[in-house]
Amino acid sequence: MSDNKFTNEEGIHTDFMEDMNYGDYLQLNQLLTSQKRLSGHHDEMLFIIIHHVSELWLKLIIHETKAAVTSIQEDDLQSSFKMLARVSKIQEQIIQAWDVLSTLTPAEYMEFRDKLGNASGFQSYQYRLVEFVLGYKTPHVLKIYKKDPEIHAILEDAYYKPGLYDVSIQALARNGFDINPDVLNRDFSKTYEKDDSVEQAWMKVYRNVSDHWELYQLAEKLVDVEDWFQQWRFRHMKTVERIIGHKTGTGGSSGVGYLKQVLDHYFFPELWDLRTKI
């Protein structure tokens, strides 16, 4: 009997002269030729691929969170749970990517850092879309994207739409909880600020879990997403500090200083405050 197991797989397709194959389906030629180094340094390939992979994961996070928002608006909370659970798993993957990037030493990075010019991860429009859907909105960031009218329009649309927490608060109101009308009718282009009526509603959910099981599950899924996001932010900050210390970022930000500052922001503040009070 032949040791070559492949020869025993008579059903395997080998003729793709006229059929779509794996590479065609995934457009691998386009994908794998997108990593174009601007320097001759070996480690620039690592730097580019890490950011390409992160952008792909961000694309999937956006895909899932947008669908979760729609599901919550339609009171299909069960579907949103699956999507938000997937987001948390994606976040795990992105966090682990920092471990790979941290193998880049300061000396190695400085060999090609100047080739980046003013390009910076701070300018990632997909990262901004994730921040927007989580409710963190700052008007000055839109200016970064005026160079590309199509991307600017996508961001501007997301900027004025309710985020994940907004639609969750609306779900509380639809389930009979007394929510401050100013919160329900607020300007969604503003970063969310905590409200006592929202905290009281979530407190009732957590104190009567059996009566509000789906809302309780929703709250915990939101906490999962924020927890993982903050861990991602922390690993980002520590990786940047490890590689460039406290230098100014290539995009002009304060670098580590800025990243430390945003660590103090909570997307869903009432869900964290109630843990002390319950």
Short mmCIF file of C-alpha atoms in Angstrom, two decimals:
data_model
loop_
_atom_site.label_atom_id
_atom_site.label_comp_id
_atom_site.label_asym_id
_atom_site.label_seq_id
_atom_site.Cartn_x
_atom_site.Cartn_y
_atom_site.Cartn_z
CA MET A 1 0.00 0.00 0.00
CA SER A 2 1.31 3.44 -0.85
CA ASP A 3 2.35 5.71 2.04
CA ASN A 4 1.17 8.70 0.04
CA LYS A 5 -2.32 9.23 1.46
CA PHE A 6 -2.98 11.95 -1.10
CA THR A 7 -3.05 9.38 -3.91
CA ASN A 8 -5.86 7.54 -2.13
CA GLU A 9 -8.07 10.65 -2.08
CA GLU A 10 -9.56 10.13 -5.53
CA GLY A 11 -12.22 12.77 -5.03
CA ILE A 12 -9.77 15.66 -4.52
CA HIS A 13 -10.09 18.29 -7.25
CA THR A 14 -6.84 19.12 -9.01
CA ASP A 15 -8.01 20.75 -12.22
CA PHE A 16 -8.89 24.40 -11.68
CA MET A 17 -8.26 25.72 -15.16
CA GLU A 18 -11.90 26.81 -15.42
CA ASP A 19 -13.07 26.62 -11.79
CA MET A 20 -12.62 28.93 -8.82
CA ASN A 21 -10.04 27.71 -6.31
CA TYR A 22 -9.19 28.71 -2.73
CA GLY A 23 -6.89 31.54 -3.77
CA ASP A 24 -9.46 32.93 -6.20
CA TYR A 25 -12.22 32.91 -3.57
CA LEU A 26 -10.11 34.73 -1.00
CA GLN A 27 -8.40 36.98 -3.58
CA LEU A 28 -5.09 35.94 -2.05
CA ASN A 29 -3.02 37.51 -4.81
CA GLN A 30 -4.40 40.93 -3.90
CA LEU A 31 -4.20 40.25 -0.16
CA LEU A 32 -0.67 38.85 -0.05
CA THR A 33 0.84 41.46 -2.34
CA SER A 34 -0.42 44.35 -0.17
CA GLN A 35 2.53 44.19 2.22
CA LYS A 36 4.89 46.66 0.57
CA ARG A 37 7.88 47.69 2.65
CA LEU A 38 9.14 51.25 2.23
CA SER A 39 12.51 50.34 3.69
CA GLY A 40 14.81 47.41 3.19
CA HIS A 41 14.55 46.44 6.85
CA HIS A 42 13.52 42.87 7.65
CA ASP A 43 11.19 43.80 10.54
CA GLU A 44 9.04 46.23 8.60
CA MET A 45 7.19 43.18 7.25
CA LEU A 46 6.16 42.27 10.81
CA PHE A 47 4.96 45.81 11.43
CA ILE A 48 2.81 45.90 8.29
CA ILE A 49 1.29 42.43 8.71
CA ILE A 50 0.34 43.03 12.37
CA HIS A 51 -1.57 46.14 11.34
CA HIS A 52 -3.17 44.45 8.33
CA VAL A 53 -4.37 41.59 10.53
CA SER A 54 -5.70 44.02 13.13
CA GLU A 55 -7.64 45.93 10.47
CA LEU A 56 -9.22 42.69 9.25
CA TRP A 57 -10.32 41.83 12.79
CA LEU A 58 -11.65 45.39 13.23
CA LYS A 59 -13.68 44.91 10.05
CA LEU A 60 -15.30 41.84 11.57
CA ILE A 61 -15.94 43.63 14.89
CA ILE A 62 -17.73 46.39 12.98
CA HIS A 63 -19.74 43.80 11.02
CA GLU A 64 -20.83 42.08 14.24
CA THR A 65 -21.54 45.17 16.35
CA LYS A 66 -23.63 46.80 13.62
CA ALA A 67 -25.71 43.63 13.40
CA ALA A 68 -25.96 43.49 17.20
CA VAL A 69 -27.29 47.07 17.28
CA THR A 70 -29.99 46.15 14.77
CA SER A 71 -30.91 42.99 16.69
CA ILE A 72 -31.28 44.92 19.95
CA GLN A 73 -33.42 47.55 18.25
CA GLU A 74 -35.66 44.71 17.00
CA ASP A 75 -35.80 43.15 20.51
CA ASP A 76 -33.99 40.07 19.21
CA LEU A 77 -31.59 40.01 22.13
CA GLN A 78 -30.64 36.36 21.72
CA SER A 79 -29.12 37.04 18.31
CA SER A 80 -27.17 39.99 19.69
CA PHE A 81 -25.66 37.76 22.39
CA LYS A 82 -24.05 35.51 19.78
CA MET A 83 -22.66 38.50 17.89
CA LEU A 84 -21.29 40.19 21.01
CA ALA A 85 -19.76 36.93 22.24
CA ARG A 86 -17.98 36.68 18.89
CA VAL A 87 -16.72 40.25 19.27
CA SER A 88 -15.14 39.32 22.60
CA LYS A 89 -13.37 36.36 21.02
CA ILE A 90 -12.08 38.60 18.22
CA GLN A 91 -10.79 41.03 20.83
CA GLU A 92 -8.79 38.21 22.40
CA GLN A 93 -7.08 37.65 19.06
CA ILE A 94 -6.23 41.34 18.62
CA ILE A 95 -4.78 41.50 22.12
CA GLN A 96 -2.49 38.55 21.38
CA ALA A 97 -1.23 40.38 18.28
CA TRP A 98 0.50 42.89 20.56
CA ASP A 99 2.61 40.03 21.92
CA VAL A 100 3.91 39.41 18.41
CA LEU A 101 4.58 43.10 17.73
CA SER A 102 6.43 43.42 21.05
CA THR A 103 9.18 41.22 19.58
CA LEU A 104 10.15 44.35 17.63
CA THR A 105 12.91 46.13 19.56
CA PRO A 106 13.37 49.92 19.77
CA ALA A 107 16.59 49.69 17.72
CA GLU A 108 14.87 47.68 14.99
CA TYR A 109 11.84 49.99 14.79
CA MET A 110 14.00 53.10 14.51
CA GLU A 111 15.55 51.61 11.36
CA PHE A 112 12.31 52.23 9.43
CA ARG A 113 10.12 54.49 11.59
CA ASP A 114 10.94 57.56 9.51
CA LYS A 115 9.42 55.85 6.46
CA LEU A 116 5.98 56.10 8.08
CA GLY A 117 5.97 59.89 7.82
CA ASN A 118 2.84 61.11 9.64
CA ALA A 119 1.00 57.81 9.18
CA SER A 120 -0.19 56.38 12.49
CA GLY A 121 -2.59 53.78 13.86
CA PHE A 122 -4.33 56.79 15.45
CA GLN A 123 -5.72 57.43 11.96
CA SER A 124 -7.38 54.01 11.55
CA TYR A 125 -10.91 54.82 10.46
CA GLN A 126 -12.12 51.36 11.39
CA TYR A 127 -10.87 51.87 14.94
CA ARG A 128 -12.88 55.11 15.00
CA LEU A 129 -15.97 53.23 13.84
CA VAL A 130 -15.54 50.81 16.75
CA GLU A 131 -15.18 53.73 19.17
CA PHE A 132 -18.28 55.36 17.68
CA VAL A 133 -20.44 52.25 18.06
CA LEU A 134 -19.24 51.98 21.66
CA GLY A 135 -20.34 55.59 22.24
CA TYR A 136 -17.01 57.42 22.38
CA LYS A 137 -17.25 60.36 19.99
CA THR A 138 -14.91 63.32 19.65
CA PRO A 139 -15.59 65.84 16.85
CA HIS A 140 -11.96 66.70 16.05
CA VAL A 141 -11.18 63.19 14.78
CA LEU A 142 -13.45 63.58 11.75
CA LYS A 143 -11.02 66.15 10.33
CA ILE A 144 -8.41 63.43 9.87
CA TYR A 145 -10.48 61.74 7.17
CA LYS A 146 -11.40 64.67 4.90
CA LYS A 147 -8.79 63.42 2.43
CA ASP A 148 -11.16 60.58 1.50
CA PRO A 149 -14.79 61.79 1.06
CA GLU A 150 -16.17 58.22 1.00
CA ILE A 151 -14.57 57.25 4.31
CA HIS A 152 -15.47 60.62 5.82
CA ALA A 153 -19.12 60.05 4.87
CA ILE A 154 -19.11 56.57 6.48
CA LEU A 155 -17.66 57.98 9.69
CA GLU A 156 -19.99 60.96 9.76
CA ASP A 157 -22.99 58.66 9.36
CA ALA A 158 -21.82 56.48 12.26
CA TYR A 159 -21.03 59.57 14.33
CA TYR A 160 -24.67 60.64 14.49
CA LYS A 161 -26.18 57.20 14.99
CA PRO A 162 -27.05 55.61 18.35
CA GLY A 163 -24.36 53.27 19.62
CA LEU A 164 -24.51 49.87 21.26
CA TYR A 165 -25.22 51.30 24.70
CA ASP A 166 -27.83 53.74 23.41
CA VAL A 167 -29.93 50.95 21.91
CA SER A 168 -29.48 48.88 25.08
CA ILE A 169 -30.84 51.76 27.17
CA GLN A 170 -33.74 52.04 24.73
CA ALA A 171 -34.38 48.33 25.30
CA LEU A 172 -34.58 49.02 29.05
CA ALA A 173 -37.22 51.67 28.38
CA ARG A 174 -39.24 49.34 26.14
CA ASN A 175 -39.25 46.82 28.96
CA GLY A 176 -40.92 49.24 31.33
CA PHE A 177 -37.96 50.82 33.11
CA ASP A 178 -38.23 54.53 33.87
CA ILE A 179 -35.46 56.13 31.82
CA ASN A 180 -34.79 59.85 31.76
CA PRO A 181 -36.30 61.17 28.46
CA ASP A 182 -33.22 63.37 27.99
CA VAL A 183 -31.15 60.19 27.72
CA LEU A 184 -33.52 58.53 25.27
CA ASN A 185 -33.68 61.65 23.09
CA ARG A 186 -30.09 62.76 23.49
CA ASP A 187 -27.74 63.94 20.75
CA PHE A 188 -25.97 60.72 19.76
CA SER A 189 -23.02 62.65 18.37
CA LYS A 190 -22.03 63.42 21.96
CA THR A 191 -20.04 61.00 24.10
CA TYR A 192 -22.40 59.28 26.52
CA GLU A 193 -22.41 60.50 30.13
CA LYS A 194 -23.82 58.41 32.96
CA ASP A 195 -27.33 58.99 34.21
CA ASP A 196 -28.94 58.00 37.50
CA SER A 197 -32.11 56.64 35.88
CA VAL A 198 -30.02 54.27 33.75
CA GLU A 199 -28.09 53.09 36.78
CA GLN A 200 -31.29 52.46 38.72
CA ALA A 201 -32.71 50.45 35.83
CA TRP A 202 -29.64 48.24 35.60
CA MET A 203 -29.65 47.84 39.39
CA LYS A 204 -33.19 46.44 39.20
CA VAL A 205 -32.09 44.06 36.46
CA TYR A 206 -29.19 42.76 38.56
CA ARG A 207 -31.30 42.46 41.70
CA ASN A 208 -34.06 40.56 39.89
CA VAL A 209 -32.10 38.44 37.44
CA SER A 210 -34.78 35.78 36.99
CA ASP A 211 -37.35 38.44 36.00
CA HIS A 212 -35.03 40.19 33.54
CA TRP A 213 -32.82 37.36 32.33
CA GLU A 214 -32.29 38.63 28.77
CA LEU A 215 -31.47 42.18 29.87
CA TYR A 216 -29.09 40.73 32.45
CA GLN A 217 -27.36 38.70 29.72
CA LEU A 218 -27.17 41.81 27.54
CA ALA A 219 -25.54 43.77 30.35
CA GLU A 220 -22.92 41.10 30.90
CA LYS A 221 -22.16 40.87 27.17
CA LEU A 222 -21.60 44.65 27.16
CA VAL A 223 -19.26 44.35 30.14
CA ASP A 224 -17.35 41.60 28.34
CA VAL A 225 -16.86 43.82 25.28
CA GLU A 226 -15.68 46.79 27.33
CA ASP A 227 -13.42 44.64 29.51
CA TRP A 228 -11.66 43.16 26.47
CA PHE A 229 -11.47 46.57 24.78
CA GLN A 230 -9.75 48.08 27.80
CA GLN A 231 -7.34 45.16 27.92
CA TRP A 232 -6.58 45.80 24.24
CA ARG A 233 -5.96 49.47 25.01
CA PHE A 234 -3.65 48.57 27.88
CA ARG A 235 -1.61 46.12 25.80
CA HIS A 236 -1.43 48.74 23.05
CA MET A 237 -0.09 51.30 25.50
CA LYS A 238 2.49 48.93 27.01
CA THR A 239 3.67 47.75 23.58
CA VAL A 240 4.13 51.33 22.40
CA GLU A 241 5.98 52.18 25.61
CA ARG A 242 8.20 49.12 25.17
CA ILE A 243 9.13 50.04 21.60
CA ILE A 244 9.29 53.87 21.54
CA GLY A 245 9.11 54.87 25.21
CA HIS A 246 7.50 58.29 25.61
CA LYS A 247 8.33 59.67 22.17
CA THR A 248 5.63 61.58 20.28
CA GLY A 249 3.61 59.31 17.98
CA THR A 250 4.18 59.43 14.21
CA GLY A 251 0.74 61.02 13.82
CA GLY A 252 1.55 63.80 16.29
CA SER A 253 -0.23 62.39 19.36
CA SER A 254 1.50 62.26 22.74
CA GLY A 255 1.89 58.52 22.25
CA VAL A 256 1.92 56.68 25.56
CA GLY A 257 0.45 59.74 27.32
CA TYR A 258 -2.61 59.73 25.07
CA LEU A 259 -3.05 55.96 25.38
CA LYS A 260 -2.93 56.18 29.19
CA GLN A 261 -5.50 58.96 29.16
CA VAL A 262 -8.12 56.98 27.21
CA LEU A 263 -7.72 54.04 29.60
CA ASP A 264 -9.70 56.06 32.14
CA HIS A 265 -12.77 56.31 29.90
CA TYR A 266 -15.75 54.00 30.47
CA PHE A 267 -18.17 53.27 27.62
CA PHE A 268 -20.88 51.78 29.84
CA PRO A 269 -20.28 53.53 33.20
CA GLU A 270 -23.43 52.44 35.05
CA LEU A 271 -22.64 48.77 34.47
CA TRP A 272 -19.32 49.27 36.26
CA ASP A 273 -20.59 51.58 39.03
CA LEU A 274 -23.34 49.19 40.09
CA ARG A 275 -20.75 46.54 40.95
CA THR A 276 -19.73 48.64 43.93
CA LYS A 277 -23.28 49.51 44.95
CA ILE A 278 -25.17 46.24 44.44
#
